Coordinates of C-alpha atoms in Angstrom, one line a residue:
X1 CA -19.7 24.2 -50.8
X2 CA -15.9 24.4 -51.4
X3 CA -13.6 24.1 -48.4
X4 CA -11.8 27.2 -47.3
X5 CA -8.1 27.3 -46.4
X6 CA -9.3 27.6 -42.8
X7 CA -11.3 24.4 -43.1
X8 CA -8.4 22.5 -44.6
X9 CA -6.0 23.8 -41.9
X10 CA -8.5 22.7 -39.2
X11 CA -8.7 19.2 -40.7
X12 CA -4.9 18.9 -40.8
X13 CA -4.8 20.0 -37.2
X14 CA -7.4 17.4 -36.2
X15 CA -5.3 14.7 -38.0
X16 CA -2.2 15.7 -36.2
X17 CA -3.8 15.7 -32.7
X18 CA -4.4 11.9 -32.6
X19 CA -0.8 11.4 -33.7
X20 CA 0.5 13.7 -30.9
X21 CA -1.8 11.9 -28.5
X22 CA -0.6 8.4 -29.6
X23 CA 3.0 9.6 -29.4
X24 CA 2.4 11.0 -25.9
X25 CA 0.7 7.8 -24.7
X26 CA 3.6 5.6 -26.1
X27 CA 6.2 7.7 -24.3
X28 CA 4.1 7.6 -21.2
X29 CA 3.8 3.8 -21.3
X30 CA 7.6 3.4 -21.8
X31 CA 8.3 5.8 -18.9
X32 CA 5.8 3.9 -16.6
X33 CA 7.6 0.6 -17.2
X34 CA 10.7 1.8 -15.5
X35 CA 10.2 3.1 -11.9
X36 CA 13.1 5.6 -12.2
X37 CA 11.8 7.2 -15.4
X38 CA 8.3 7.1 -14.0
X39 CA 9.3 9.0 -10.8
X40 CA 11.3 11.5 -12.8
X41 CA 8.4 12.2 -15.1
X42 CA 6.1 12.7 -12.2
X43 CA 8.6 15.0 -10.5
X44 CA 9.1 17.2 -13.5
X45 CA 5.3 17.4 -14.0
X46 CA 4.8 18.4 -10.4
X47 CA 7.5 21.1 -10.5
X48 CA 6.2 22.5 -13.8
X49 CA 2.7 22.8 -12.5
X50 CA 3.2 23.8 -8.9
X51 CA 6.8 24.9 -8.4
X52 CA 9.7 23.7 -6.3
X53 CA 8.3 24.6 -2.9
X54 CA 5.2 22.5 -3.3
X55 CA 7.2 19.7 -4.9
X56 CA 9.5 19.4 -1.9
X57 CA 6.5 19.6 0.4
X58 CA 4.9 16.7 -1.5
X59 CA 8.1 14.6 -1.2
X60 CA 8.1 15.2 2.5
X61 CA 4.5 14.0 2.8
X62 CA 5.3 10.9 0.7
X63 CA 8.2 10.1 3.1
X64 CA 5.8 10.5 6.0
X65 CA 3.3 8.1 4.3
X66 CA 6.1 5.4 4.1
X67 CA 7.0 5.9 7.8
X68 CA 3.4 5.5 8.9
X69 CA 3.5 1.9 7.6
X70 CA 6.3 1.1 10.0
X71 CA 4.8 2.9 13.0
X72 CA 3.7 0.2 15.4
X73 CA 0.3 0.6 17.0
X74 CA 0.4 -2.6 19.1
X75 CA 3.3 -4.3 20.9
X76 CA 3.5 -8.1 21.2
X77 CA 2.3 -7.7 24.8
X78 CA -0.7 -5.8 23.5
X79 CA -1.6 -8.5 21.1
X80 CA -1.2 -11.2 23.8
X81 CA -3.4 -9.2 26.1
X82 CA -6.1 -9.0 23.4
X83 CA -6.0 -12.8 23.1
X84 CA -6.7 -13.2 26.8
X85 CA -9.5 -10.6 26.8
X86 CA -13.1 -11.8 27.6
X87 CA -15.8 -9.7 26.1
X88 CA -19.3 -9.4 27.7
X89 CA -20.9 -10.6 24.5
X90 CA -20.3 -13.7 22.4
X91 CA -20.2 -12.8 18.8
X92 CA -19.0 -14.8 15.8
X93 CA -17.7 -13.0 12.7
X94 CA -18.3 -14.6 9.4
X95 CA -15.5 -13.3 7.1
X96 CA -16.6 -13.5 3.4
X97 CA -13.9 -14.1 0.8
X98 CA -15.1 -14.9 -2.8
X99 CA -12.2 -16.7 -4.6
X100 CA -11.5 -16.4 -8.3
X101 CA -8.2 -17.6 -9.8
X102 CA -6.4 -16.4 -6.7
X103 CA -2.6 -16.6 -6.8
X104 CA -1.4 -19.3 -4.4
X105 CA 0.8 -16.9 -2.5
X106 CA -2.0 -14.4 -2.0
X107 CA -4.4 -17.1 -0.8
X108 CA -2.0 -18.4 1.8
X109 CA -1.1 -15.0 3.1
X110 CA -4.7 -13.9 3.2
X111 CA -5.7 -17.1 5.2
X112 CA -2.8 -16.7 7.6
X113 CA -3.8 -13.1 8.4
X114 CA -7.2 -14.5 9.5
X115 CA -5.6 -17.3 11.5
X116 CA -3.4 -14.6 13.3
X117 CA -6.4 -12.7 14.6
X118 CA -6.3 -12.1 18.4
X119 CA -10.1 -12.4 18.6
X120 CA -10.7 -16.1 17.9
X121 CA -14.5 -16.4 17.4
X122 CA -14.6 -16.2 13.6
X123 CA -15.5 -18.2 10.5
X124 CA -13.8 -17.8 7.2
X125 CA -16.2 -18.4 4.3
X126 CA -14.4 -19.2 1.0
X127 CA -16.6 -19.6 -2.1
X128 CA -14.5 -20.6 -5.0
X129 CA -15.6 -19.7 -8.6
X130 CA -12.1 -20.3 -10.1
X131 CA -11.6 -22.0 -13.5
X132 CA -10.1 -25.5 -14.0
X133 CA -6.6 -24.2 -14.2
X134 CA -6.7 -23.2 -10.6
X135 CA -8.0 -26.4 -9.0
X136 CA -5.1 -26.4 -6.6
X137 CA -6.9 -23.7 -4.5
X138 CA -9.2 -26.4 -3.1
X139 CA -6.2 -28.5 -2.0
X140 CA -4.6 -25.6 -0.3
X141 CA -7.7 -24.7 1.7
X142 CA -8.4 -28.3 2.5
X143 CA -5.0 -28.6 4.2
X144 CA -5.8 -25.6 6.4
X145 CA -9.3 -26.6 7.2
X146 CA -8.2 -30.0 8.4
X147 CA -6.3 -28.3 11.2
X148 CA -8.8 -25.5 11.7
X149 CA -12.5 -26.1 11.1
X150 CA -13.2 -22.4 11.3
X151 CA -12.0 -22.2 7.7
X152 CA -14.9 -23.2 5.4
X153 CA -14.7 -23.9 1.7
X154 CA -17.2 -24.4 -1.1
X155 CA -16.3 -25.1 -4.7
X156 CA -18.9 -23.4 -6.9
X157 CA -20.3 -25.0 -10.1
X158 CA -19.2 -22.0 -12.1
X159 CA -18.1 -18.4 -11.6
X160 CA -21.2 -16.4 -10.7
X161 CA -19.3 -13.1 -10.7
X162 CA -18.1 -11.2 -7.7
X163 CA -21.6 -10.6 -6.3
X164 CA -22.9 -14.1 -7.0
X165 CA -19.7 -15.6 -5.4
X166 CA -20.0 -13.3 -2.4
X167 CA -23.7 -14.3 -2.0
X168 CA -22.5 -17.9 -1.9
X169 CA -20.2 -16.9 1.0
X170 CA -23.3 -15.5 2.8
X171 CA -25.1 -18.8 2.4
X172 CA -22.2 -20.4 4.3
X173 CA -22.1 -17.8 7.0
X174 CA -23.6 -18.5 10.5
X175 CA -22.1 -15.6 12.4
X176 CA -23.9 -12.7 14.0
X177 CA -21.7 -10.2 12.2
X178 CA -20.5 -10.2 8.6
X179 CA -17.0 -9.0 7.5
X180 CA -16.0 -8.3 3.9
X181 CA -12.5 -9.3 2.8
X182 CA -10.8 -9.5 -0.6
X183 CA -9.0 -12.6 -1.6
X184 CA -5.6 -10.9 -2.1
X185 CA -5.6 -8.6 0.9
X186 CA -4.4 -8.9 4.5
X187 CA -5.9 -8.1 7.9
X188 CA -4.0 -6.7 10.9
X189 CA -4.0 -9.2 13.8
X190 CA -6.0 -6.8 15.9
X191 CA -8.7 -6.2 13.3
X192 CA -11.5 -8.3 14.7
X193 CA -10.6 -7.5 18.3
X194 CA -11.0 -3.8 17.6
X195 CA -14.3 -4.3 15.8
X196 CA -15.6 -6.5 18.7
X197 CA -14.7 -3.7 21.1
X198 CA -16.6 -1.2 19.0
X199 CA -19.7 -3.5 19.1
X200 CA -19.5 -4.0 22.8
X201 CA -18.8 -0.4 23.8
X202 CA -20.8 1.5 21.2
X203 CA -23.4 -1.0 20.1
X204 CA -22.3 -0.6 16.5
X205 CA -24.1 -2.3 13.7
X206 CA -21.8 -1.0 11.0
X207 CA -18.1 -0.6 11.5
X208 CA -15.2 0.4 9.2
X209 CA -11.5 1.0 9.8
X210 CA -8.6 2.9 8.2
X211 CA -6.4 1.1 5.7
X212 CA -3.1 1.2 3.8
X213 CA -2.1 0.1 0.3
X214 CA 0.9 -2.3 -0.2
X215 CA 2.5 -4.3 -2.9
X216 CA 4.4 -7.2 -1.4
X217 CA 4.1 -7.0 2.4
X218 CA 2.6 -4.4 4.8
X219 CA 6.1 -3.1 5.5
X220 CA 6.2 -1.6 2.0
X221 CA 2.7 0.0 2.4
X222 CA 2.8 3.5 0.9
X223 CA -0.7 5.0 0.9
X224 CA -2.3 5.2 4.3
X225 CA -6.0 6.2 4.1
X226 CA -7.0 7.9 7.3
X227 CA -10.7 8.4 7.0
X228 CA -13.3 10.7 8.5
X229 CA -16.2 9.4 10.6
X230 CA -19.4 8.6 8.8
X231 CA -20.2 11.4 6.3
X232 CA -23.0 10.8 3.8
X233 CA -21.9 13.5 1.3
X234 CA -18.3 12.1 1.3
X235 CA -19.7 8.6 0.7
X236 CA -21.8 9.9 -2.2
X237 CA -18.7 11.3 -3.8
X238 CA -16.5 8.1 -3.3
X239 CA -16.4 4.9 -1.4
X240 CA -14.1 6.2 1.2
X241 CA -15.3 3.6 3.7
X242 CA -14.0 0.7 1.5
X243 CA -12.0 -1.6 3.8
X244 CA -12.3 -3.1 6.5
X245 CA -16.1 -3.3 6.6
X246 CA -18.1 -5.2 9.2
X247 CA -21.9 -5.2 9.8
X248 CA -24.6 -7.1 11.7
X249 CA -26.5 -10.0 10.1
X250 CA -29.7 -8.2 11.1
X251 CA -28.7 -5.2 9.0
X252 CA -27.8 -7.5 6.1
X253 CA -31.3 -9.1 6.3
X254 CA -32.9 -5.7 6.0
X255 CA -30.9 -4.7 2.9
X256 CA -30.5 -8.0 1.1
X257 CA -27.4 -9.5 -0.5
X258 CA -25.1 -8.3 -3.2
X259 CA -26.5 -7.2 -6.5
X260 CA -24.9 -8.6 -9.7
X261 CA -25.9 -5.5 -11.7
X262 CA -23.4 -3.6 -9.6
X263 CA -20.5 -6.0 -10.1
X264 CA -17.3 -4.0 -10.0
X265 CA -18.7 -1.6 -7.4
X266 CA -20.7 -4.2 -5.5
X267 CA -19.1 -3.2 -2.2
X268 CA -19.9 0.5 -2.8
X269 CA -23.5 -0.4 -3.5
X270 CA -23.7 -2.6 -0.4
X271 CA -22.1 0.1 1.8
X272 CA -24.6 2.6 0.6
X273 CA -27.6 0.3 1.3
X274 CA -26.3 -0.8 4.7
X275 CA -25.5 2.8 6.0
X276 CA -29.0 3.9 4.9
X277 CA -30.4 1.4 7.4
X278 CA -27.7 1.4 10.1
X279 CA -28.5 2.7 13.6
X280 CA -24.9 3.2 14.8
X281 CA -22.0 3.6 12.3
X282 CA -18.6 3.5 14.0
X283 CA -15.3 4.4 12.5
X284 CA -12.1 2.9 14.0
X285 CA -9.3 5.3 13.2
X286 CA -6.6 2.6 13.1
X287 CA -5.0 0.9 10.0
X288 CA -6.3 -2.6 10.4
X289 CA -6.6 -3.5 6.7
X290 CA -3.9 -3.8 4.0
X291 CA -5.1 -3.5 0.4
X292 CA -2.8 -5.1 -2.1
X293 CA -1.9 -3.2 -5.3
X294 CA -0.9 -5.3 -8.3
X295 CA -1.4 -5.4 -12.0
X296 CA -5.1 -5.1 -12.9
X297 CA -6.1 -4.4 -9.2
X298 CA -8.3 -1.4 -8.4
X299 CA -5.9 -0.5 -5.6
X300 CA -3.2 0.1 -8.2
X301 CA -5.3 1.9 -10.8
X302 CA -9.1 2.0 -11.1
X303 CA -8.8 2.5 -14.8
X304 CA -7.6 -1.1 -15.0
X305 CA -11.3 -2.0 -14.5
X306 CA -13.4 0.6 -16.3
X307 CA -16.6 -1.2 -15.6
X308 CA -16.1 -0.3 -11.9
X309 CA -17.1 3.3 -12.6
X310 CA -20.2 2.3 -14.6
X311 CA -21.3 0.2 -11.7
X312 CA -20.6 3.0 -9.2
X313 CA -22.9 5.3 -11.2
X314 CA -25.7 2.7 -11.0
X315 CA -25.1 2.2 -7.3
X316 CA -25.3 6.0 -6.6
X317 CA -28.3 6.6 -8.8
X318 CA -30.2 3.8 -7.1
X319 CA -29.1 5.2 -3.7
X320 CA -30.5 8.7 -4.6
X321 CA -33.8 7.1 -5.5
X322 CA -34.0 5.1 -2.3
X323 CA -33.4 8.2 0.0
X324 CA -35.7 10.4 -2.0
X325 CA -33.1 12.8 -3.6
X326 CA -33.3 13.9 -7.2
X327 CA -30.0 14.3 -9.0
X328 CA -27.6 13.0 -11.6
X329 CA -24.2 11.4 -11.1
X330 CA -21.2 12.9 -12.9
X331 CA -17.5 12.0 -13.0
X332 CA -14.9 14.3 -11.6
X333 CA -11.3 14.7 -12.8
X334 CA -10.3 11.7 -10.6
X335 CA -11.7 8.3 -11.6
X336 CA -13.9 6.7 -8.9
X337 CA -14.8 10.1 -7.4
X338 CA -18.1 11.6 -8.3
X339 CA -20.2 14.7 -8.3
X340 CA -23.9 14.7 -7.5
X341 CA -25.8 17.4 -9.3
X342 CA -28.9 17.7 -7.2
X343 CA -32.0 18.9 -9.0
X344 CA -33.0 22.3 -7.7
X345 CA -36.7 21.8 -7.0
X346 CA -37.6 25.5 -6.6
X347 CA -35.7 28.7 -7.6
X348 CA -36.3 30.4 -4.3
X349 CA -34.9 33.8 -3.6
X350 CA -31.4 34.1 -2.2
X351 CA -30.5 37.1 0.0
X352 CA -26.8 38.1 -0.2
X353 CA -25.7 40.1 2.8
X354 CA -22.5 42.2 2.4
X355 CA -21.2 44.3 5.3
X356 CA -19.2 47.3 4.1
X357 CA -17.2 50.2 5.4
X358 CA -15.5 52.3 2.7
X359 CA -13.3 50.1 0.5
X360 CA -15.7 50.9 -2.4
X361 CA -13.2 49.6 -5.0
X362 CA -13.3 46.2 -3.3
X363 CA -17.1 46.3 -3.0
X364 CA -17.4 47.3 -6.6
X365 CA -15.2 44.4 -7.8
X366 CA -17.3 42.1 -5.7
X367 CA -20.7 43.4 -7.0
X368 CA -19.5 43.6 -10.6
X369 CA -18.5 40.0 -10.5
X370 CA -21.9 39.0 -9.1
X371 CA -23.7 40.9 -11.8
X372 CA -21.4 39.8 -14.5
X373 CA -21.3 36.0 -14.0
X374 CA -24.2 34.9 -11.8
X375 CA -26.7 32.8 -13.6
X376 CA -29.2 32.2 -10.7
X377 CA -32.2 34.3 -11.4
X378 CA -33.8 35.2 -8.1
X379 CA -31.5 37.0 -5.7
X380 CA -31.2 40.3 -3.8
X381 CA -28.2 42.1 -2.4
X382 CA -28.3 43.8 1.0
X383 CA -25.3 46.0 1.7
X384 CA -24.9 46.8 5.3
X385 CA -23.3 50.3 5.5
X386 CA -21.0 50.4 8.6
X387 CA -19.9 53.9 9.4
X388 CA -18.1 54.7 6.2
X389 CA -16.2 58.0 6.1
X390 CA -15.1 58.5 2.5
X391 CA -17.4 60.5 0.1
X392 CA -16.6 58.2 -2.8
X393 CA -18.2 55.3 -0.9
X394 CA -21.6 57.1 -0.7
X395 CA -21.2 58.2 -4.3
X396 CA -20.8 54.6 -5.3
X397 CA -24.0 53.7 -3.3
X398 CA -25.8 56.3 -5.3
X399 CA -24.9 54.5 -8.6
X400 CA -26.5 51.4 -7.2
X401 CA -29.9 53.1 -6.4
X402 CA -31.4 52.2 -9.8
X403 CA -30.6 48.5 -9.4
X404 CA -33.7 46.8 -8.1
X405 CA -31.7 43.9 -6.7
X406 CA -29.6 46.1 -4.4
X407 CA -30.5 47.7 -1.2
X408 CA -28.2 49.7 1.1
X409 CA -29.2 49.6 4.8
X410 CA -27.4 51.7 7.4
X411 CA -26.1 50.1 10.6
X412 CA -26.0 52.8 13.3
X413 CA -24.1 52.1 16.5
X414 CA -22.7 54.4 19.1
X415 CA -19.7 52.1 19.5
X416 CA -17.5 52.7 16.5
X417 CA -16.0 49.2 16.2
X418 CA -16.3 46.4 13.8
X419 CA -18.7 43.7 14.8
X420 CA -19.1 41.3 11.9
X421 CA -21.8 39.3 13.7
X422 CA -23.9 42.3 14.6
X423 CA -23.7 43.6 11.0
X424 CA -24.9 40.4 9.5
X425 CA -27.6 39.9 12.0
X426 CA -28.8 43.4 11.2
X427 CA -28.7 42.7 7.5
X428 CA -30.7 39.5 7.9
X429 CA -33.6 41.4 9.3
X430 CA -34.1 43.0 5.9
X431 CA -33.7 39.8 3.9
X432 CA -36.7 38.4 2.1
X433 CA -35.1 35.3 0.7
X434 CA -35.5 31.6 1.6
X435 CA -31.7 31.4 1.8
X436 CA -29.2 33.8 3.3
X437 CA -25.7 34.2 1.9
X438 CA -23.1 35.9 4.1
X439 CA -20.5 37.4 1.7
X440 CA -17.4 39.4 2.4
X441 CA -16.9 42.6 0.4
X442 CA -13.4 41.5 -0.5
X443 CA -14.5 38.5 -2.6
X444 CA -14.8 38.0 -6.3
X445 CA -17.1 35.4 -8.0
X446 CA -15.5 32.9 -10.3
X447 CA -18.2 30.2 -10.9
X448 CA -21.3 31.4 -12.8
X449 CA -23.5 28.9 -11.1
X450 CA -22.1 29.5 -7.6
X451 CA -25.6 30.1 -6.1
X452 CA -27.0 27.0 -7.7
X453 CA -24.2 24.9 -6.3
X454 CA -25.0 26.1 -2.8
X455 CA -28.8 25.9 -3.2
X456 CA -28.8 22.3 -4.4
X457 CA -27.4 21.4 -0.9
X458 CA -29.1 24.0 1.2
X459 CA -32.5 22.8 -0.1
X460 CA -32.0 19.4 1.6
X461 CA -33.7 19.0 5.0
X462 CA -30.5 17.6 6.6
X463 CA -28.2 20.5 5.6
X464 CA -27.8 23.6 7.7
X465 CA -25.0 25.5 5.9
X466 CA -23.0 25.3 2.7
X467 CA -19.5 26.7 2.2
X468 CA -17.5 27.2 -1.0
X469 CA -13.9 26.9 -2.3
X470 CA -12.0 30.2 -1.9
X471 CA -8.6 31.1 -3.4
X472 CA -6.0 33.7 -2.6
X473 CA -5.1 36.0 -5.5
X474 CA -2.1 33.7 -6.3
X475 CA -4.5 30.8 -7.0
X476 CA -3.7 28.9 -3.9
X477 CA -6.4 27.5 -1.6
X478 CA -7.6 29.8 1.2
X479 CA -10.7 27.8 2.3
X480 CA -11.9 24.3 1.6
X481 CA -13.7 23.6 4.9
X482 CA -12.6 24.2 8.5
X483 CA -11.3 21.6 10.9
X484 CA -11.9 21.8 14.7
X485 CA -8.8 21.6 16.8
X486 CA -6.4 22.5 14.0
X487 CA -3.9 25.2 15.0
X488 CA -5.1 24.9 18.6
X489 CA -8.7 26.0 17.8
X490 CA -9.8 25.9 14.1
X491 CA -7.9 25.8 10.8
X492 CA -8.6 25.7 7.1
X493 CA -8.1 22.3 5.4
X494 CA -5.5 22.4 2.6
X495 CA -4.7 26.1 3.0
X496 CA -2.0 27.1 0.6
X497 CA -2.4 24.1 -1.8
X498 CA -2.3 24.9 -5.5
X499 CA -5.7 25.5 -7.1
X500 CA -5.7 22.4 -9.2
X501 CA -4.4 20.0 -6.5
X502 CA -6.7 17.1 -5.7
X503 CA -5.9 17.3 -2.0
X504 CA -5.4 14.4 0.5
X505 CA -7.3 11.5 -1.0
X506 CA -9.1 13.8 -3.4
X507 CA -10.7 15.9 -0.7
X508 CA -10.3 19.1 -2.7
X509 CA -12.3 17.9 -5.7
X510 CA -15.6 16.6 -4.2
X511 CA -18.4 17.9 -2.0
X512 CA -18.2 16.7 1.6
X513 CA -19.3 17.1 5.1
X514 CA -17.2 19.2 7.4
X515 CA -17.4 20.7 10.9
X516 CA -17.5 24.3 9.8
X517 CA -17.1 26.7 6.8
X518 CA -16.0 30.3 6.7
X519 CA -18.6 33.1 6.6
X520 CA -16.6 34.8 3.9
X521 CA -19.1 33.0 1.7
X522 CA -21.7 30.7 3.3
X523 CA -25.3 29.9 2.5
X524 CA -27.8 29.1 5.3
X525 CA -31.5 28.4 5.0
X526 CA -33.5 31.1 6.6
X527 CA -35.3 28.7 8.9
X528 CA -32.0 27.3 10.2
X529 CA -30.6 30.8 10.8
X530 CA -33.7 31.7 12.8
X531 CA -33.6 28.4 14.7
X532 CA -30.0 29.0 16.0
X533 CA -30.5 32.8 16.4
X534 CA -28.0 33.9 13.8
X535 CA -24.4 34.9 14.7
X536 CA -23.4 35.3 18.3
X537 CA -22.5 39.0 18.6
X538 CA -20.0 38.2 21.4
X539 CA -17.8 36.9 18.6
X540 CA -17.2 40.3 17.0
X541 CA -14.6 39.3 14.4
X542 CA -13.1 35.8 14.9
X543 CA -14.7 32.4 15.2
X544 CA -18.2 33.7 14.8
X545 CA -18.6 31.5 11.7
X546 CA -17.2 28.4 13.3
X547 CA -19.3 28.9 16.4
X548 CA -22.4 29.3 14.1
X549 CA -21.6 26.1 12.3
X550 CA -21.1 24.3 15.6
X551 CA -24.5 25.4 16.8
X552 CA -26.1 24.4 13.5
X553 CA -24.5 20.9 13.8
X554 CA -25.7 20.7 17.4
X555 CA -29.3 21.0 16.0
X556 CA -28.6 17.9 13.9
X557 CA -27.8 19.5 10.6
X558 CA -24.9 18.8 8.2
X559 CA -22.3 21.4 7.1
X560 CA -21.4 20.9 3.5
X561 CA -18.3 22.2 1.6
X562 CA -18.6 22.2 -2.2
X563 CA -15.5 22.8 -4.4
X564 CA -17.8 23.5 -7.3
X565 CA -18.6 27.0 -6.2
X566 CA -15.4 29.0 -6.5
X567 CA -14.5 32.6 -5.5
X568 CA -11.4 34.7 -4.8
X569 CA -11.0 36.0 -1.3
X570 CA -8.7 39.0 -0.6
X571 CA -8.8 38.1 3.1
X572 CA -9.3 40.7 5.8
X573 CA -8.6 43.6 3.4
X574 CA -11.6 45.6 4.5
X575 CA -11.0 45.5 8.3
X576 CA -7.2 45.2 8.6
X577 CA -5.3 42.8 10.8
X578 CA -5.3 42.2 14.6
X579 CA -2.1 44.0 15.3
X580 CA -3.0 46.6 17.8
X581 CA -3.1 45.8 21.6
X582 CA -6.8 46.4 21.7
X583 CA -7.5 44.1 18.7
X584 CA -5.2 41.5 20.1
X585 CA -7.0 41.5 23.4
X586 CA -10.3 41.1 21.7
X587 CA -8.9 38.2 19.6
X588 CA -7.6 36.5 22.7
X589 CA -10.9 36.9 24.4
X590 CA -12.7 35.3 21.4
X591 CA -10.3 32.4 21.5
X592 CA -11.0 31.8 25.2
X593 CA -14.8 32.1 24.7
X594 CA -14.8 29.6 21.8
X595 CA -12.6 27.1 23.7
X596 CA -14.8 27.2 26.8
X597 CA -18.0 26.9 24.9
X598 CA -16.9 24.0 22.7
X599 CA -14.4 22.3 25.1
X600 CA -16.1 18.9 25.0
X601 CA -16.2 18.9 21.2
X602 CA -12.6 20.0 20.9
X603 CA -11.5 17.2 23.2
X604 CA -13.5 14.6 21.2
X605 CA -11.7 15.7 18.0
X606 CA -13.1 16.7 14.6
X607 CA -15.2 13.9 13.2
X608 CA -14.4 14.9 9.7
X609 CA -10.6 14.8 10.2
X610 CA -8.7 11.9 11.8
X611 CA -6.7 11.6 15.0
X612 CA -3.7 10.3 13.0
X613 CA -3.2 13.8 11.4
X614 CA -1.2 16.5 13.1
X615 CA -3.1 19.5 14.6
X616 CA -0.2 21.8 14.1
X617 CA -0.6 22.2 10.3
X618 CA -3.5 22.3 7.8
X619 CA -2.0 20.0 5.1
X620 CA -3.1 16.6 6.4
X621 CA 0.4 15.8 7.6
X622 CA 0.7 12.8 9.9
X623 CA 3.2 14.1 12.4

């Protein structure tokens, strides 16, 4: 068949695309070689995508990150006091450091950071798989070990790979606890002391700390990673635990050593296996580890080692098999962050409950979007009619009467006031689905598989509620999980961030565990709903969803936020704002009620946030 002009044009376009791409990559490489041009390019890109206001906010956060590196946690007196401390237990830490062609300076600095530990009962296990050109490493270590026998060295016959070399370190270890340490990184002097305290006070068998990334010395650290407490869904999305990791020998004996087939992500694989078995995982929210970024290091750019991602896929796939979950591992837009697509084992019915009073245009937009884009097959919609007054509202209800999926039920109450909790509880009595979705009438569906994205989590026996990513009409984030204690009571993570922004440490692009999610769109398994008794009707408008999630968590369930189900939310359009004296008094009463009920949890802090973040804003600022 002869080629048409359209075919020839398309072929020419395809030929030009690689040229454009190569030119772009060449310019990008040149720009990246010079720090000034690199920063200028990054700045222009940010301004173009997100505007000046967000750009200056980002600059402010970067400055804060730099300041954090210089903010002292311990004084000299504190460190001296730690050295004199006597703990009730005697525990030796075996610090594993596989060596491979380690630069002399990095090796010396790494060893010195161990020698500087305020807790003295440790053993440094160095297994060296370096080539012949780096034979001087043995001499360097020998000089140190002459003066300090806690430093142990073994020259390996060959390089067995990162896992094999680390397993050689394990063979040298005789401590009750094992610590993982990279050959080019640094420990804070208080690292082992704080870990020891966690073991004695909390009986921890797996411990991890916060960390920072640096180039030359910790004083130039630029990327503090303040982590949440243990969160299994976060861990399945990325190895946020990373450094500094310490665990009991007993736990290691249960799981076995490092697996060579996971080289590149061997630590990720080990962390997954250890936390599956751990009895008490403790997070120390202090920067006690410094991760060096240099050419070809993962800290600088994970794309420097592409095999890392392949190994992470294997580690995650094996983890899912071990814990009995069926699903596939997919990459996200950020390398080293992953999306688990859980297999939906049964297409059970979903009951969508939507309270409504007038505002039929908003309701119509909401329903039309459900009918237009939803790909999940088995769902019903229950509209809870709440004292509407406009004739057009009832006329619209009539147009829905032929739709077998939709049912309008009438909430009759002598008290003519809005009570979101009562309306949803009433609607739930008519629901026939295995899963309930509470949905505001001022929302609009974006993602066709929004229900599948929630069901895949809600079907798990450990999950009690699933929330989604909501946007304001201007494509900024309205909801991506709720943090307890923010803005005095509860606030929305990343509120106001641009739609495409990855968030702090990527937290806008992967599914994760949170303390609460908004009921503007939330899925709850019916049996969980019944177990906690639905929404508390004393919370008529505010904090009913947060209170519900807190009660669900108290039952031992996880609350999951997924960014892969997206909706628009035209917040509070259908009920107005709390601007009258009566509404304000009601709001203040709900604040007091929530604060009193969850006082202990508020004082303890949000486990999925971090005490180093400010509670005055929702943008993960440090102070």
